Structures are given as C-alpha cells and as structure tokens.
Tab-separated table of C-alpha atoms in Angstrom:
chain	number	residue	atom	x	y	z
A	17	UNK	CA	0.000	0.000	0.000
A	18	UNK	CA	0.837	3.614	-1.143
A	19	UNK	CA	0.105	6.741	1.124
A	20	UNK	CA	0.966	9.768	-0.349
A	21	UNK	CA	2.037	12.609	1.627
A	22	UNK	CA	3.412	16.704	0.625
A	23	UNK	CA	6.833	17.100	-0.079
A	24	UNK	CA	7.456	19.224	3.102
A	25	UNK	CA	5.441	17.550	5.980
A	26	UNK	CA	4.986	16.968	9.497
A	27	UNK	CA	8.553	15.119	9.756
A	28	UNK	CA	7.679	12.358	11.435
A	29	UNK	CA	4.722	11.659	9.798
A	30	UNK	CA	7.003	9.190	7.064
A	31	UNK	CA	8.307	7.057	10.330
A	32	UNK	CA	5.013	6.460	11.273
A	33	UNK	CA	3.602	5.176	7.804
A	34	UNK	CA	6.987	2.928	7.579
A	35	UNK	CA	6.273	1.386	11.360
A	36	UNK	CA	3.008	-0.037	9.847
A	37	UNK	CA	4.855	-1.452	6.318
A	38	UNK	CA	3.091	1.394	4.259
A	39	UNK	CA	5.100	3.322	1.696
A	40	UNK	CA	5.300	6.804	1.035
A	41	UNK	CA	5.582	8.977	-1.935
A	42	UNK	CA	5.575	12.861	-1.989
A	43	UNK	CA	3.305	15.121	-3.688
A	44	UNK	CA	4.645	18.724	-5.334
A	45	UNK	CA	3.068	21.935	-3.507
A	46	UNK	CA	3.455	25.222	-4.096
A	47	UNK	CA	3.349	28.819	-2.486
A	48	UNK	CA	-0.910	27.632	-1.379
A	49	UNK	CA	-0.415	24.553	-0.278
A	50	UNK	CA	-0.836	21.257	-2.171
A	51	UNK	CA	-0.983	21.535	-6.008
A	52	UNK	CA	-4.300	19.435	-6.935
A	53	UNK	CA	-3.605	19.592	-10.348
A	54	UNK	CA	-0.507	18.188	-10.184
A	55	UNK	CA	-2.347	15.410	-7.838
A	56	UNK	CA	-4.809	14.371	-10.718
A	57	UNK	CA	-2.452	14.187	-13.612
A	58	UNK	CA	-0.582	11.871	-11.339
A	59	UNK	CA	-3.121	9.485	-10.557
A	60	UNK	CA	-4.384	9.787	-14.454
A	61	UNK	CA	-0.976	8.590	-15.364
A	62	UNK	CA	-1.721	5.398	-13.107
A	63	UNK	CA	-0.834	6.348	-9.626
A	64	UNK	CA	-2.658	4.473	-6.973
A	65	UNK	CA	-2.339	5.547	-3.354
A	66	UNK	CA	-4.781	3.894	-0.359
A	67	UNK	CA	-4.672	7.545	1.474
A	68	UNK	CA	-3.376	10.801	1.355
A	69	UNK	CA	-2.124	12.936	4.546
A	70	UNK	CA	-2.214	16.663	4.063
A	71	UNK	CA	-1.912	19.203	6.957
A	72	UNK	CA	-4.285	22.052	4.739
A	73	UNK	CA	-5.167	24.928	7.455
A	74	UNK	CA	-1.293	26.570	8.451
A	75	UNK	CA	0.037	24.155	7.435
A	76	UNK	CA	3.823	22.243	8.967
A	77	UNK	CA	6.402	23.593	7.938
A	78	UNK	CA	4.872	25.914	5.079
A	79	UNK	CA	2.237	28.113	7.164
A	80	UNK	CA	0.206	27.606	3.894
A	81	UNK	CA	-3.546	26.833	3.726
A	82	UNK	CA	-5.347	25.103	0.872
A	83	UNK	CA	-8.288	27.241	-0.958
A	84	UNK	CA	-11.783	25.850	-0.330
A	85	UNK	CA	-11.573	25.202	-3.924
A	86	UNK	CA	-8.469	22.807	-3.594
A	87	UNK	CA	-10.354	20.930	-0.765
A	88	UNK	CA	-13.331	20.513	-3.011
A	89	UNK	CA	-10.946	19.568	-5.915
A	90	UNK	CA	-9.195	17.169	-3.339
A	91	UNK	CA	-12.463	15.596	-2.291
A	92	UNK	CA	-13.701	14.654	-5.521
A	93	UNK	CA	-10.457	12.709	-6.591
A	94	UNK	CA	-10.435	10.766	-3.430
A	95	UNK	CA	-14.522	9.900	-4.524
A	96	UNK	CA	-13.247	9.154	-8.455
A	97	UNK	CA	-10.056	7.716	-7.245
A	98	UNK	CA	-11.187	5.314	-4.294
A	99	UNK	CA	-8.884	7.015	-1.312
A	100	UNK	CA	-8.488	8.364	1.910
A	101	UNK	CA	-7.775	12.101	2.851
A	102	UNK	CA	-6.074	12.000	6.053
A	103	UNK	CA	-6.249	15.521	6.696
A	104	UNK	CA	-4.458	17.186	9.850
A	105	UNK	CA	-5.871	20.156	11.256
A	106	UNK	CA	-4.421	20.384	14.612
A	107	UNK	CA	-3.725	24.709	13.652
A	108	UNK	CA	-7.061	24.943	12.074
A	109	UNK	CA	-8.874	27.052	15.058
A	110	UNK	CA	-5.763	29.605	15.596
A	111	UNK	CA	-6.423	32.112	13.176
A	112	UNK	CA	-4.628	35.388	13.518
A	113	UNK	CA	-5.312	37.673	10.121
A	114	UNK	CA	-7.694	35.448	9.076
A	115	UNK	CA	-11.667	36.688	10.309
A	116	UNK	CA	-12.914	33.058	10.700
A	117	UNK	CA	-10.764	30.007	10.683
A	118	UNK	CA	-10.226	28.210	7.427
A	119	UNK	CA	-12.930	25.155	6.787
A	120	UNK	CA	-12.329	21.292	7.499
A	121	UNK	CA	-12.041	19.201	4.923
A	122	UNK	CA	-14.313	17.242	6.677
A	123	UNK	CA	-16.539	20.056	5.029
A	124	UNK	CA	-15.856	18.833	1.979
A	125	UNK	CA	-16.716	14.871	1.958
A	126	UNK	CA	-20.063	15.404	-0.039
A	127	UNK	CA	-20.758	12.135	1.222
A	128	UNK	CA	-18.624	9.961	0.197
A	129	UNK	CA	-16.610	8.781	3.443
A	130	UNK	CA	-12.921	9.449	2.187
A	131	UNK	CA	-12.554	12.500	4.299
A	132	UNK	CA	-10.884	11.809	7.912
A	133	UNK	CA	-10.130	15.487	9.963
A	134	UNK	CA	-8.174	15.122	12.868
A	135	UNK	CA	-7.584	17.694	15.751
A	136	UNK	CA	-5.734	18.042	18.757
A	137	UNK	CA	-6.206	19.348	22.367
A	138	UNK	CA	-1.809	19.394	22.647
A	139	UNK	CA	-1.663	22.523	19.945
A	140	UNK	CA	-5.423	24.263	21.750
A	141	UNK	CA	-5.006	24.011	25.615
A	142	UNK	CA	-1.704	21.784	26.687
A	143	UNK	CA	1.169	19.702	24.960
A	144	UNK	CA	1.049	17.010	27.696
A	145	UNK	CA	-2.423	16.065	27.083
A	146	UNK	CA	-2.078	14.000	24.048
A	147	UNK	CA	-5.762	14.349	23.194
A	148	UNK	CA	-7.724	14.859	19.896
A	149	UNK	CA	-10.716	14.069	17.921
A	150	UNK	CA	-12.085	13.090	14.790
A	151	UNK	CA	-14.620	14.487	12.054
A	152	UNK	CA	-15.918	11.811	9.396
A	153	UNK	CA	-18.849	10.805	8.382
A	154	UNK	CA	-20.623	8.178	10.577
A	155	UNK	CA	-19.856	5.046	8.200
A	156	UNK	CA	-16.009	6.069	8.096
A	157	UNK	CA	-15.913	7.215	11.426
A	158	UNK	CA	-17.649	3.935	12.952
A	159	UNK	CA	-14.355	1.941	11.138
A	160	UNK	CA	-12.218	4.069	13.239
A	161	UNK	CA	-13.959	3.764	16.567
A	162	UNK	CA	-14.804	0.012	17.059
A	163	UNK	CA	-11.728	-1.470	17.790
A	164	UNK	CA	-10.666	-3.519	20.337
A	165	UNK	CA	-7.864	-1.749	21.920
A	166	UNK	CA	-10.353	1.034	22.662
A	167	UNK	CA	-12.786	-1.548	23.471
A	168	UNK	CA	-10.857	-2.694	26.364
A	169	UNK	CA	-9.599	0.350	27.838
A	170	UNK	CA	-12.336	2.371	27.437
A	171	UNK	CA	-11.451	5.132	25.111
A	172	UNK	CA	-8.791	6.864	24.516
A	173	UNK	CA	-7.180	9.169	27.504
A	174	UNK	CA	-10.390	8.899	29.429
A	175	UNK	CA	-9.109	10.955	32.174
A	176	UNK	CA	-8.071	14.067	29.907
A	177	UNK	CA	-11.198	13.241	28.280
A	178	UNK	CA	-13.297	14.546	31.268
A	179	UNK	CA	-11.137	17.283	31.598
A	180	UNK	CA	-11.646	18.659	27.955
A	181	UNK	CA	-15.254	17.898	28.660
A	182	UNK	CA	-15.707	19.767	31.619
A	183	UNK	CA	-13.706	22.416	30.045
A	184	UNK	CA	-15.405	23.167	26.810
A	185	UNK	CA	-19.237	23.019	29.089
A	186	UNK	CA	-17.312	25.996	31.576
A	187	UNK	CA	-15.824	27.876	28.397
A	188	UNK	CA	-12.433	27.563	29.446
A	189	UNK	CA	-11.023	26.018	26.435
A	190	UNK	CA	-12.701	28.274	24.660
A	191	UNK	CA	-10.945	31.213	26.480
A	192	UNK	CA	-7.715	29.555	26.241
A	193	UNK	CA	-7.751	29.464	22.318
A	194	UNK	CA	-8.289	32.885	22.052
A	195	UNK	CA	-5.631	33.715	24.759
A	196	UNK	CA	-3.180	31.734	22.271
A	197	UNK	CA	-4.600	33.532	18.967
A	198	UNK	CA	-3.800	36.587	20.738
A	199	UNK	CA	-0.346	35.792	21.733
A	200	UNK	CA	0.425	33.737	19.064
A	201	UNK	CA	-0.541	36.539	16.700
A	202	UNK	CA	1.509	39.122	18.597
A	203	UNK	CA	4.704	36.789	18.819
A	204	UNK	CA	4.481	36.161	14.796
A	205	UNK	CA	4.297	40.185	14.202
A	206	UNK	CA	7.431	40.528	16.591
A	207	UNK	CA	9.211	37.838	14.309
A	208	UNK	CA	7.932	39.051	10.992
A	209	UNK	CA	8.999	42.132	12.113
A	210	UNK	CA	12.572	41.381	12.902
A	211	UNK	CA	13.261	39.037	9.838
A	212	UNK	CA	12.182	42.032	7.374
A	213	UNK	CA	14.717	44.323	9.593
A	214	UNK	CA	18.075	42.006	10.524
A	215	UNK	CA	17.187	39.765	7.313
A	216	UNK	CA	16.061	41.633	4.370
A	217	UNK	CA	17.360	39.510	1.899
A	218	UNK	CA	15.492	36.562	3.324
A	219	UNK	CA	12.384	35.392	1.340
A	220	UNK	CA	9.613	34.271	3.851
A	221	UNK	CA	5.942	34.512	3.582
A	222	UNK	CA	3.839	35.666	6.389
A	223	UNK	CA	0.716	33.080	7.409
A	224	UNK	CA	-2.232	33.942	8.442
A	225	UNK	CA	-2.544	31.998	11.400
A	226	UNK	CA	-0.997	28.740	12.908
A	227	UNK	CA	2.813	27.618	14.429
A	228	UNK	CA	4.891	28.321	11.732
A	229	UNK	CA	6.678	31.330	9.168
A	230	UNK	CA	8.527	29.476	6.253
C-alpha cells in the first residue's frame, strides 16, 4: 500500500507510515499549499495511493492553507479515485489575520466517506495532554472507533477526556484558544517584524494563522 504525503510535511509523519509497512511517496506543492492539479495528472498517469495525509489549514512547515476550492478539488479525486484524505488540522482554530478560521475538509466529503479530519487538544489548551478528535462521516468514522484496543480500555485518555469535557461546558477552552490567537498573533508580528529588519534579503511569507513562518 501507497500513502501519499506533501513534499514538506509533518517530519515524522514518514516514520510512522513505515512502522506499519506502508510506503510513502511525496506530492509537489506550491506557495498555497498542495498543487491538486498536479495530484490528478498523477493518478491519471496510473498512480494508486490507499490515502493521502495533508496538513491544509497553516500548514507544517509551510504556514500555507489550501483554498476551499483545492479541498473541493481534493475531495472529488479521493470519490473518483477510491482514497483516503487524512487531513491534519491540529492549527485549524488559531487564526490570527484570518476573520474566521479556514474550513475542514471534513466540510468537503459530499458524502462519500474518504474525508478523515483530525484535531488536537496538545496545539489548543496543553502539549502534555495528548488528546484529539475526529470528524468523518458516521460510516467512516464507525471503522475508526470500534476497535478492540479502545474496546478494552475504554477510550482513549479517558481521564483528559473529562477534563476537555468539563472544560469546553465551563468555556475555558474556549478562552484559552483565544488567549493563544492573541499571543500567538503578537509573537508572529514581533518575528515578521525582525526578519524584514536584521534579514532583508530573506524570502519568507507571512501566514495567516498557525505555528509556523517558512
């Protein structure tokens, strides 16, 4: 099996793939994120992949997002082309510039069952919590869910679980991920600041939101 993944990525998303026997193979980008078109004249000339894992919203280590009319674009060649979007969106909610935060591509399934959003707690409200979640619909989402090692124990992080619970019914984590957006914001116009003064030559681009300038 094939799972194809951007040429700069989350770097150890490649290990992970290889610890389960899966291969990878990169995918060109460019200054928005993922180039789509690129993506369908490979698979017309015969590529087959089983999944595909993006990071679209801010994304690692690019800051770039993917237009809503990528993610559609993206969606409708994992329908023609029988895979998996395994999309990471653990920046997705810390807009700076941005008004609203970028969409999911969970937004974009149409029904088909070959989108798979995942979040995470660790970037929103603490790095030692080791907590996310998952947006899919129910058929893909039920594959996910029913296994046995979660089965067995429970869930996942059941402890943390009631914390994040309890938190988002007070507000809390709601009030922390604006804290960060506000901080976060303010510590990338410091830095932006600074490159284009000690570093003029450098080429950068600004992002609108998320953990990274590239």
């Amino acid at each position: 099996d094939i799972v194809a993944v951007e040429s700069a990525t989350y770097f150890l998303s490649k290990g992970i793939f290889a610890d389960v026997g899966v291969a990878t193979v990169e995918l060109a980008m460019d200054a928005e994120g993922l180039d789509v078109d690129a993506l369908s004249a490979r698979l017309k000339g015969g590529l087959k992949i089983k999944a595909l894992y993006t990071i679209p919203n801010y994304q690692n280590p690019t800051g770039s997002t993917l237009s809503d009319t990528r993610k559609a674009q993206l969606a409708r060649l994992a329908a023609e082309y029988d895979f998996y979007v395994i999309s990471d969106e653990p920046y997705t909610l810390l807009n700076f510039t941005d008004p609203k935060p970028p969409t999911s591509m969970a937004e974009h399934d149409g029904g088909s069952g070959k989108m798979i959003a995942l979040g995470s707690w660790s970037k929103l409200v603490g790095p030692g919590l080791r907590l996310g979640w998952i947006q899919a619909q129910p058929q893909t989402a039920a594959k996910l869910v029913n296994l046995g090692i979660l089965n067995s124990g429970g869930g996942a992080n059941p402890i943390v679980s009631g914390m994040i619970h309890y938190g988002l019914e007070s507000g809390a984590v709601v009030k922390n991920i604006e804290m960060l957006r506000e901080v976060l914001g303010q510590r990338l116009a410091t830095l932006d600041r600074a490159l284009r003064k000690h570093c003029p030559s450098a080429s950068f681009v600004t992002p609108k939101g998320g953990y990274f300038l590239w």
